[in-house]
Amino acid sequence: KKPFVPPGTVQITEKLFADISEISNFSWLEYMYHTGMKYGGNSPEYKSVIPDTSVWHHQTPHAEMLSRLYLRHPRFREFPVVGITRSQAEAFCKWRTQKVKEFYAIRYKKELKINYRLPTKEEWEFLADNALPVLRNRGKNEKGNPLLNSRDVYIADTVPTKPVNTFEASRFGLYNLLGNVAEMIQNDSIVKGGSWKHSINDCRTGKDLVYSGAS
């Protein structure tokens, strides 16, 4: 019988599974939707899960556009969510654990022992050591042209991040461990892997980057 693999993950060891990619805007919007349905769209619980889109300010020439559209516009559905605090990431893990357990109980009529969480530093570095070398993620997309949304607003295709499944997967089948957006781990003062705004040296597996509150 084929073993159950938690949604969105690949099996690394007997008891360790890792997310295939960074968490996408689509996945986070699903989390926001469920929270809003449970507590209400104006509730403190719902407001507490909304990412801080102001993180784009002073980081890119397209900051205003990204602050307005990056999280919710369909163009960015498969891009990595940004502006997330550590507490928000941990709350997302708890919600995801609950939803997968509920799904498993309905489908298989038994309890699933599972816990989504942030990786330890040692776990993350083990996964990243088996990733491909850092690939720079700048430049135009395949079309090379601006895209037009329903409100006739041109969306520049010089967005600094790339979709979560961009480039080649590592030998474990994981994407973007190095570069794109920084990765949170259980150590609350650092992030790993670097991001689109970091140098190749900062994206090295052994490099610890200071965590400033949202990533």
mmCIF file of C-alpha atoms in Angstrom:
data_model
loop_
_atom_site.group_PDB
_atom_site.id
_atom_site.type_symbol
_atom_site.label_atom_id
_atom_site.label_comp_id
_atom_site.label_asym_id
_atom_site.label_seq_id
_atom_site.Cartn_x
_atom_site.Cartn_y
_atom_site.Cartn_z
ATOM 1 C CA LYS A 1 0.000 0.000 0.000
ATOM 2 C CA LYS A 2 1.349 3.385 -0.979
ATOM 3 C CA PRO A 3 2.114 5.532 2.097
ATOM 4 C CA PHE A 4 0.216 8.780 2.608
ATOM 5 C CA VAL A 5 2.228 11.860 1.657
ATOM 6 C CA PRO A 6 0.972 15.100 3.257
ATOM 7 C CA PRO A 7 -0.328 17.521 0.601
ATOM 8 C CA GLY A 8 2.293 19.822 -0.884
ATOM 9 C CA THR A 9 5.260 17.814 0.412
ATOM 10 C CA VAL A 10 7.783 15.181 -0.589
ATOM 11 C CA GLN A 11 9.188 12.523 1.724
ATOM 12 C CA ILE A 12 12.792 13.076 2.815
ATOM 13 C CA THR A 13 13.238 10.467 5.551
ATOM 14 C CA GLU A 14 10.894 8.009 7.244
ATOM 15 C CA LYS A 15 9.331 10.734 9.393
ATOM 16 C CA LEU A 16 10.405 13.970 7.711
ATOM 17 C CA PHE A 17 8.530 15.568 4.829
ATOM 18 C CA ALA A 18 9.364 18.918 3.247
ATOM 19 C CA ASP A 19 7.275 21.392 1.283
ATOM 20 C CA ILE A 20 7.905 21.187 -2.442
ATOM 21 C CA SER A 21 8.149 24.959 -2.681
ATOM 22 C CA GLU A 22 7.650 28.238 -0.881
ATOM 23 C CA ILE A 23 4.098 29.027 0.263
ATOM 24 C CA SER A 24 2.261 30.723 -2.592
ATOM 25 C CA ASN A 25 -0.116 33.666 -2.483
ATOM 26 C CA PHE A 26 -2.871 31.251 -3.528
ATOM 27 C CA SER A 27 -2.262 29.018 -0.507
ATOM 28 C CA TRP A 28 -2.194 32.001 1.826
ATOM 29 C CA LEU A 29 -5.412 33.401 0.337
ATOM 30 C CA GLU A 30 -7.056 30.044 1.022
ATOM 31 C CA TYR A 31 -5.951 30.375 4.641
ATOM 32 C CA MET A 32 -7.347 33.917 4.765
ATOM 33 C CA TYR A 33 -10.634 32.745 3.231
ATOM 34 C CA HIS A 34 -11.140 29.982 5.798
ATOM 35 C CA THR A 35 -10.253 32.346 8.633
ATOM 36 C CA GLY A 36 -12.722 34.931 7.336
ATOM 37 C CA MET A 37 -15.471 32.344 6.988
ATOM 38 C CA LYS A 38 -14.925 31.132 10.541
ATOM 39 C CA TYR A 39 -14.496 34.445 12.352
ATOM 40 C CA GLY A 40 -15.811 37.107 9.951
ATOM 41 C CA GLY A 41 -14.066 39.455 7.562
ATOM 42 C CA ASN A 42 -13.843 42.267 10.102
ATOM 43 C CA SER A 43 -12.705 40.104 13.004
ATOM 44 C CA PRO A 44 -9.351 40.504 14.777
ATOM 45 C CA GLU A 45 -8.615 36.881 13.854
ATOM 46 C CA TYR A 46 -8.991 37.616 10.147
ATOM 47 C CA LYS A 47 -7.017 40.852 10.276
ATOM 48 C CA SER A 48 -4.202 39.042 12.091
ATOM 49 C CA VAL A 49 -3.544 36.734 9.111
ATOM 50 C CA ILE A 50 -3.278 39.469 6.448
ATOM 51 C CA PRO A 51 0.325 39.898 5.208
ATOM 52 C CA ASP A 52 2.014 43.282 5.478
ATOM 53 C CA THR A 53 2.208 44.418 1.852
ATOM 54 C CA SER A 54 4.135 47.531 2.855
ATOM 55 C CA VAL A 55 7.292 45.389 2.859
ATOM 56 C CA TRP A 56 7.602 46.288 -0.822
ATOM 57 C CA HIS A 57 8.170 49.954 -0.023
ATOM 58 C CA HIS A 58 11.683 51.197 -0.817
ATOM 59 C CA GLN A 59 12.644 47.784 -2.249
ATOM 60 C CA THR A 60 11.636 48.058 -5.900
ATOM 61 C CA PRO A 61 10.587 50.742 -8.413
ATOM 62 C CA HIS A 62 7.224 48.962 -8.608
ATOM 63 C CA ALA A 63 6.516 49.149 -4.865
ATOM 64 C CA GLU A 64 3.150 50.896 -5.168
ATOM 65 C CA MET A 65 1.838 48.437 -7.723
ATOM 66 C CA LEU A 66 3.095 45.426 -5.773
ATOM 67 C CA SER A 67 1.665 46.722 -2.495
ATOM 68 C CA ARG A 68 -1.777 46.900 -4.113
ATOM 69 C CA LEU A 69 -1.808 43.847 -6.339
ATOM 70 C CA TYR A 70 0.854 41.290 -5.426
ATOM 71 C CA LEU A 71 -1.146 39.337 -2.843
ATOM 72 C CA ARG A 72 -4.565 39.203 -4.502
ATOM 73 C CA HIS A 73 -4.179 39.643 -8.258
ATOM 74 C CA PRO A 74 -4.454 36.378 -10.286
ATOM 75 C CA ARG A 75 -1.221 37.299 -12.085
ATOM 76 C CA PHE A 76 0.684 36.592 -8.855
ATOM 77 C CA ARG A 77 -1.263 33.553 -7.659
ATOM 78 C CA GLU A 78 1.722 31.202 -7.813
ATOM 79 C CA PHE A 79 4.264 33.734 -6.515
ATOM 80 C CA PRO A 80 5.586 33.315 -2.940
ATOM 81 C CA VAL A 81 3.703 35.147 -0.226
ATOM 82 C CA VAL A 82 5.717 37.945 1.414
ATOM 83 C CA GLY A 83 5.274 40.212 4.431
ATOM 84 C CA ILE A 84 4.711 37.313 6.821
ATOM 85 C CA THR A 85 5.731 37.445 10.466
ATOM 86 C CA ARG A 86 7.026 34.471 12.395
ATOM 87 C CA SER A 87 3.827 34.245 14.447
ATOM 88 C CA GLN A 88 1.745 34.293 11.250
ATOM 89 C CA ALA A 89 3.868 31.493 9.766
ATOM 90 C CA GLU A 90 3.420 29.381 12.885
ATOM 91 C CA ALA A 91 -0.338 30.005 12.924
ATOM 92 C CA PHE A 92 -0.511 28.967 9.255
ATOM 93 C CA CYS A 93 1.275 25.717 10.127
ATOM 94 C CA LYS A 94 -1.294 24.978 12.849
ATOM 95 C CA TRP A 95 -4.204 25.707 10.511
ATOM 96 C CA ARG A 96 -2.708 23.549 7.786
ATOM 97 C CA THR A 97 -2.142 20.691 10.230
ATOM 98 C CA GLN A 98 -5.780 20.845 11.305
ATOM 99 C CA LYS A 99 -7.113 20.893 7.728
ATOM 100 C CA VAL A 100 -5.004 17.936 6.604
ATOM 101 C CA LYS A 101 -6.021 15.930 9.676
ATOM 102 C CA GLU A 102 -9.671 16.685 8.941
ATOM 103 C CA PHE A 103 -9.266 15.602 5.317
ATOM 104 C CA TYR A 104 -7.515 12.389 6.333
ATOM 105 C CA ALA A 105 -10.145 11.506 8.940
ATOM 106 C CA ILE A 106 -12.966 11.937 6.419
ATOM 107 C CA ARG A 107 -11.243 9.967 3.671
ATOM 108 C CA TYR A 108 -9.567 7.181 5.654
ATOM 109 C CA LYS A 109 -11.770 7.074 8.768
ATOM 110 C CA LYS A 110 -8.839 7.221 11.140
ATOM 111 C CA GLU A 111 -6.541 9.713 12.830
ATOM 112 C CA LEU A 112 -3.396 11.019 11.158
ATOM 113 C CA LYS A 113 -0.411 11.915 13.289
ATOM 114 C CA ILE A 114 1.102 14.903 11.530
ATOM 115 C CA ASN A 115 2.441 18.321 12.404
ATOM 116 C CA TYR A 116 3.345 20.998 9.869
ATOM 117 C CA ARG A 117 6.036 23.280 11.306
ATOM 118 C CA LEU A 118 9.001 25.448 10.455
ATOM 119 C CA PRO A 119 12.200 23.450 9.915
ATOM 120 C CA THR A 120 15.119 23.528 12.288
ATOM 121 C CA LYS A 121 18.307 25.151 11.055
ATOM 122 C CA GLU A 122 19.922 21.722 10.719
ATOM 123 C CA GLU A 123 16.996 20.337 8.704
ATOM 124 C CA TRP A 124 16.919 23.323 6.380
ATOM 125 C CA GLU A 125 20.676 23.210 5.738
ATOM 126 C CA PHE A 126 20.480 19.479 5.014
ATOM 127 C CA LEU A 127 17.787 20.120 2.411
ATOM 128 C CA ALA A 128 19.598 23.119 0.936
ATOM 129 C CA ASP A 129 22.926 21.286 0.706
ATOM 130 C CA ASN A 130 21.201 19.000 -1.749
ATOM 131 C CA ALA A 131 19.758 21.839 -3.820
ATOM 132 C CA LEU A 132 21.115 23.066 -7.118
ATOM 133 C CA PRO A 133 23.459 26.089 -7.166
ATOM 134 C CA VAL A 134 21.818 29.495 -6.789
ATOM 135 C CA LEU A 135 20.209 30.738 -9.987
ATOM 136 C CA ARG A 136 19.629 34.448 -10.391
ATOM 137 C CA ASN A 137 15.941 35.212 -10.737
ATOM 138 C CA ARG A 138 15.872 38.532 -12.497
ATOM 139 C CA GLY A 139 14.875 39.440 -16.027
ATOM 140 C CA LYS A 140 11.741 39.408 -18.121
ATOM 141 C CA ASN A 141 9.237 36.628 -18.232
ATOM 142 C CA GLU A 142 8.711 34.412 -21.248
ATOM 143 C CA LYS A 143 6.434 36.900 -23.006
ATOM 144 C CA GLY A 144 8.653 39.884 -22.350
ATOM 145 C CA ASN A 145 5.703 42.253 -22.301
ATOM 146 C CA PRO A 146 3.618 44.053 -19.677
ATOM 147 C CA LEU A 147 0.392 42.346 -18.678
ATOM 148 C CA LEU A 148 -2.980 44.067 -18.518
ATOM 149 C CA ASN A 149 -5.418 43.456 -15.696
ATOM 150 C CA SER A 150 -9.203 43.976 -15.637
ATOM 151 C CA ARG A 151 -8.828 47.588 -14.499
ATOM 152 C CA ASP A 152 -6.506 48.472 -17.379
ATOM 153 C CA VAL A 153 -3.517 48.738 -15.091
ATOM 154 C CA TYR A 154 -0.257 47.617 -16.620
ATOM 155 C CA ILE A 155 1.588 45.148 -14.442
ATOM 156 C CA ALA A 156 5.305 45.277 -15.080
ATOM 157 C CA ASP A 157 6.952 41.945 -15.659
ATOM 158 C CA THR A 158 10.044 43.067 -13.786
ATOM 159 C CA VAL A 159 8.562 41.762 -10.525
ATOM 160 C CA PRO A 160 11.593 40.733 -8.450
ATOM 161 C CA THR A 161 10.215 37.425 -7.176
ATOM 162 C CA LYS A 162 9.379 34.444 -9.360
ATOM 163 C CA PRO A 163 6.692 31.718 -9.105
ATOM 164 C CA VAL A 164 7.316 29.118 -6.434
ATOM 165 C CA ASN A 165 8.118 26.337 -8.921
ATOM 166 C CA THR A 166 10.563 28.365 -11.002
ATOM 167 C CA PHE A 167 13.860 26.833 -12.191
ATOM 168 C CA GLU A 168 14.885 23.222 -11.661
ATOM 169 C CA ALA A 169 13.975 21.176 -8.621
ATOM 170 C CA SER A 170 16.659 19.815 -6.299
ATOM 171 C CA ARG A 171 17.369 16.113 -6.121
ATOM 172 C CA PHE A 172 14.696 15.909 -3.407
ATOM 173 C CA GLY A 173 12.209 17.586 -5.744
ATOM 174 C CA LEU A 174 12.218 20.929 -3.898
ATOM 175 C CA TYR A 175 12.153 24.378 -5.494
ATOM 176 C CA ASN A 176 13.771 27.714 -4.606
ATOM 177 C CA LEU A 177 15.470 26.838 -1.341
ATOM 178 C CA LEU A 178 18.147 29.313 -2.382
ATOM 179 C CA GLY A 179 17.103 32.736 -3.584
ATOM 180 C CA ASN A 180 13.667 34.142 -4.501
ATOM 181 C CA VAL A 181 12.422 34.802 -0.929
ATOM 182 C CA ALA A 182 14.116 34.095 2.397
ATOM 183 C CA GLU A 183 13.101 31.006 4.362
ATOM 184 C CA MET A 184 11.945 31.102 7.968
ATOM 185 C CA ILE A 185 13.208 28.435 10.338
ATOM 186 C CA GLN A 186 12.611 27.642 14.003
ATOM 187 C CA ASN A 187 15.470 29.905 15.104
ATOM 188 C CA ASP A 188 13.580 33.155 15.600
ATOM 189 C CA SER A 189 16.413 35.569 14.865
ATOM 190 C CA ILE A 190 17.556 34.379 11.444
ATOM 191 C CA VAL A 191 16.297 33.426 7.990
ATOM 192 C CA LYS A 192 18.022 31.231 5.425
ATOM 193 C CA GLY A 193 18.534 30.964 1.704
ATOM 194 C CA GLY A 194 18.571 34.646 0.833
ATOM 195 C CA SER A 195 16.124 36.342 -1.501
ATOM 196 C CA TRP A 196 15.908 38.244 -4.769
ATOM 197 C CA LYS A 197 17.556 41.253 -3.134
ATOM 198 C CA HIS A 198 20.538 39.379 -1.682
ATOM 199 C CA SER A 199 23.910 38.575 -3.205
ATOM 200 C CA ILE A 200 24.858 35.041 -4.180
ATOM 201 C CA ASN A 201 27.094 34.923 -1.113
ATOM 202 C CA ASP A 202 24.097 35.692 1.121
ATOM 203 C CA CYS A 203 22.177 32.828 -0.487
ATOM 204 C CA ARG A 204 24.732 30.215 0.565
ATOM 205 C CA THR A 205 23.489 27.313 2.677
ATOM 206 C CA GLY A 206 25.727 28.186 5.618
ATOM 207 C CA LYS A 207 24.864 31.884 5.666
ATOM 208 C CA ASP A 208 22.608 33.165 8.470
ATOM 209 C CA LEU A 209 20.659 36.337 7.688
ATOM 210 C CA VAL A 210 19.153 38.583 10.350
ATOM 211 C CA TYR A 211 15.378 38.233 10.658
ATOM 212 C CA SER A 212 13.746 41.666 10.808
ATOM 213 C CA GLY A 213 10.144 40.737 11.562
ATOM 214 C CA ALA A 214 8.571 39.987 8.186
ATOM 215 C CA SER A 215 9.859 38.226 5.107
#
